[in-house]
Amino acid sequence: MEPIKIEITILKPVHKVWEFMNDPKHITKWNFANDKWHCPKAENDLRVGGTLRTRMEAKDKSFGFDYVAVYEEIQPERLIRYRLEDGRTVEIVFNAVDPGTTQIIETFEPETQNSREMQREGWYAILNNFHKYAENN
């Protein structure tokens, strides 16, 4: 299946965007699509072969899931590539547009249970939440 690509531009330097994207103390502050959800737990062993683990839950406890991936490639402040438990790959590119601006491009393989548009909207909502968090901190 053809990958889905989303992108956003953040008015922060790439080193800060990298930190906000990868430090568990920051991940728990932005890693959810809307205010009815939260990310109560995040662990990140940011190295090739290391594991990213996050927990996403509805605040009313009606639903939740674990997001688990193993890193396949890391180029600090430039690129992250990992494989999800179900075998799909995700790539995140960090482009320094200028000293105070970073473009993020996320490309991911869609799953088959939900429509491509639903997946694009969900992933973009999380990326947009990250954008708001990064620019306000």
CSV table of C-alpha atoms in Angstrom, one decimal, residues 19 25-26 28 31 63 99 110 119 133 135:
chain,number,residue,atom,x,y,z
A,19,GLU,CA,14.2,17.3,21.9
A,25,LYS,CA,8.8,14.1,29.5
A,26,HIS,CA,7.7,16.1,26.4
A,28,THR,CA,3.4,12.8,27.3
A,31,ASN,CA,1.2,12.6,21.9
A,63,PHE,CA,-10.3,2.9,25.3
A,99,PRO,CA,18.0,28.7,12.3
A,110,PRO,CA,-1.1,2.8,6.5
A,119,GLN,CA,-5.4,7.7,9.3
A,133,TYR,CA,3.3,22.2,22.1
A,135,GLU,CA,5.9,26.5,19.6
